[in-house]
XYZ file of C-alpha atoms in Angstrom:
51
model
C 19.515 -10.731 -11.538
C 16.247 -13.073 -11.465
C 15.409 -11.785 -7.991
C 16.379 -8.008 -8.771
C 12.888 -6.654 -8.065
C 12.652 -8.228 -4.869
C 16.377 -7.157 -3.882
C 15.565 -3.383 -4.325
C 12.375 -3.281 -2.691
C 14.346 -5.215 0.254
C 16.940 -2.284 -0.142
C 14.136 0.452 0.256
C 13.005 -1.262 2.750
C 15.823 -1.288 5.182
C 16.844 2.575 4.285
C 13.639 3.035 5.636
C 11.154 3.730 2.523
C 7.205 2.327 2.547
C 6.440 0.064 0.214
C 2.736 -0.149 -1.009
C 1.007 -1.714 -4.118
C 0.360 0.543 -6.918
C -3.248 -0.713 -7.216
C -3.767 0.165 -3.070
C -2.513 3.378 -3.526
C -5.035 6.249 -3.651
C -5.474 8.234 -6.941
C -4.394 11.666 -5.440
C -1.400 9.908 -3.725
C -0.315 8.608 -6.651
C -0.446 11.751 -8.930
C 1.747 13.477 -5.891
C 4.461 11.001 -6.136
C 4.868 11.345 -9.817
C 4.888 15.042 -8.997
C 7.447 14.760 -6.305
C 9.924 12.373 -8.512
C 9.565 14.626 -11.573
C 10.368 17.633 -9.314
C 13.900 15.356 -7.914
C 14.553 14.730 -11.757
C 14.342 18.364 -12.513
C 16.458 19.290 -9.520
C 19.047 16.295 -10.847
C 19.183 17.350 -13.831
C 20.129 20.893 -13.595
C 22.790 20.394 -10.809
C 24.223 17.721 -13.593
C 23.895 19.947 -16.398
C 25.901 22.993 -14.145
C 28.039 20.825 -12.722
């Protein structure tokens, strides 16, 4: 558990995922993520909430 950061970023590394620091990351780019993950949440969600 001390290394846990470091062991999922390896993780989303090897499935294939980019990883870039926050302060790198372009204002725009970061507002789209934060759409994009609240739109998976929403999507979660409901298929929980039906299922």
């Amino acid at each position: 558990m001390r290394r846990y950061r470091e062991s999922v970023l390896a993780g989303l590394v090897e499935d294939g995922y980019i990883i870039i620091d926050a302060n790198d990351a372009d204002n725009n780019e970061s507002k789209a993520v934060i759409e994009s993950v609240k739109a998976a949440s929403e999507e979660l969600y409901t298929a929980e909430c039906e299922a």
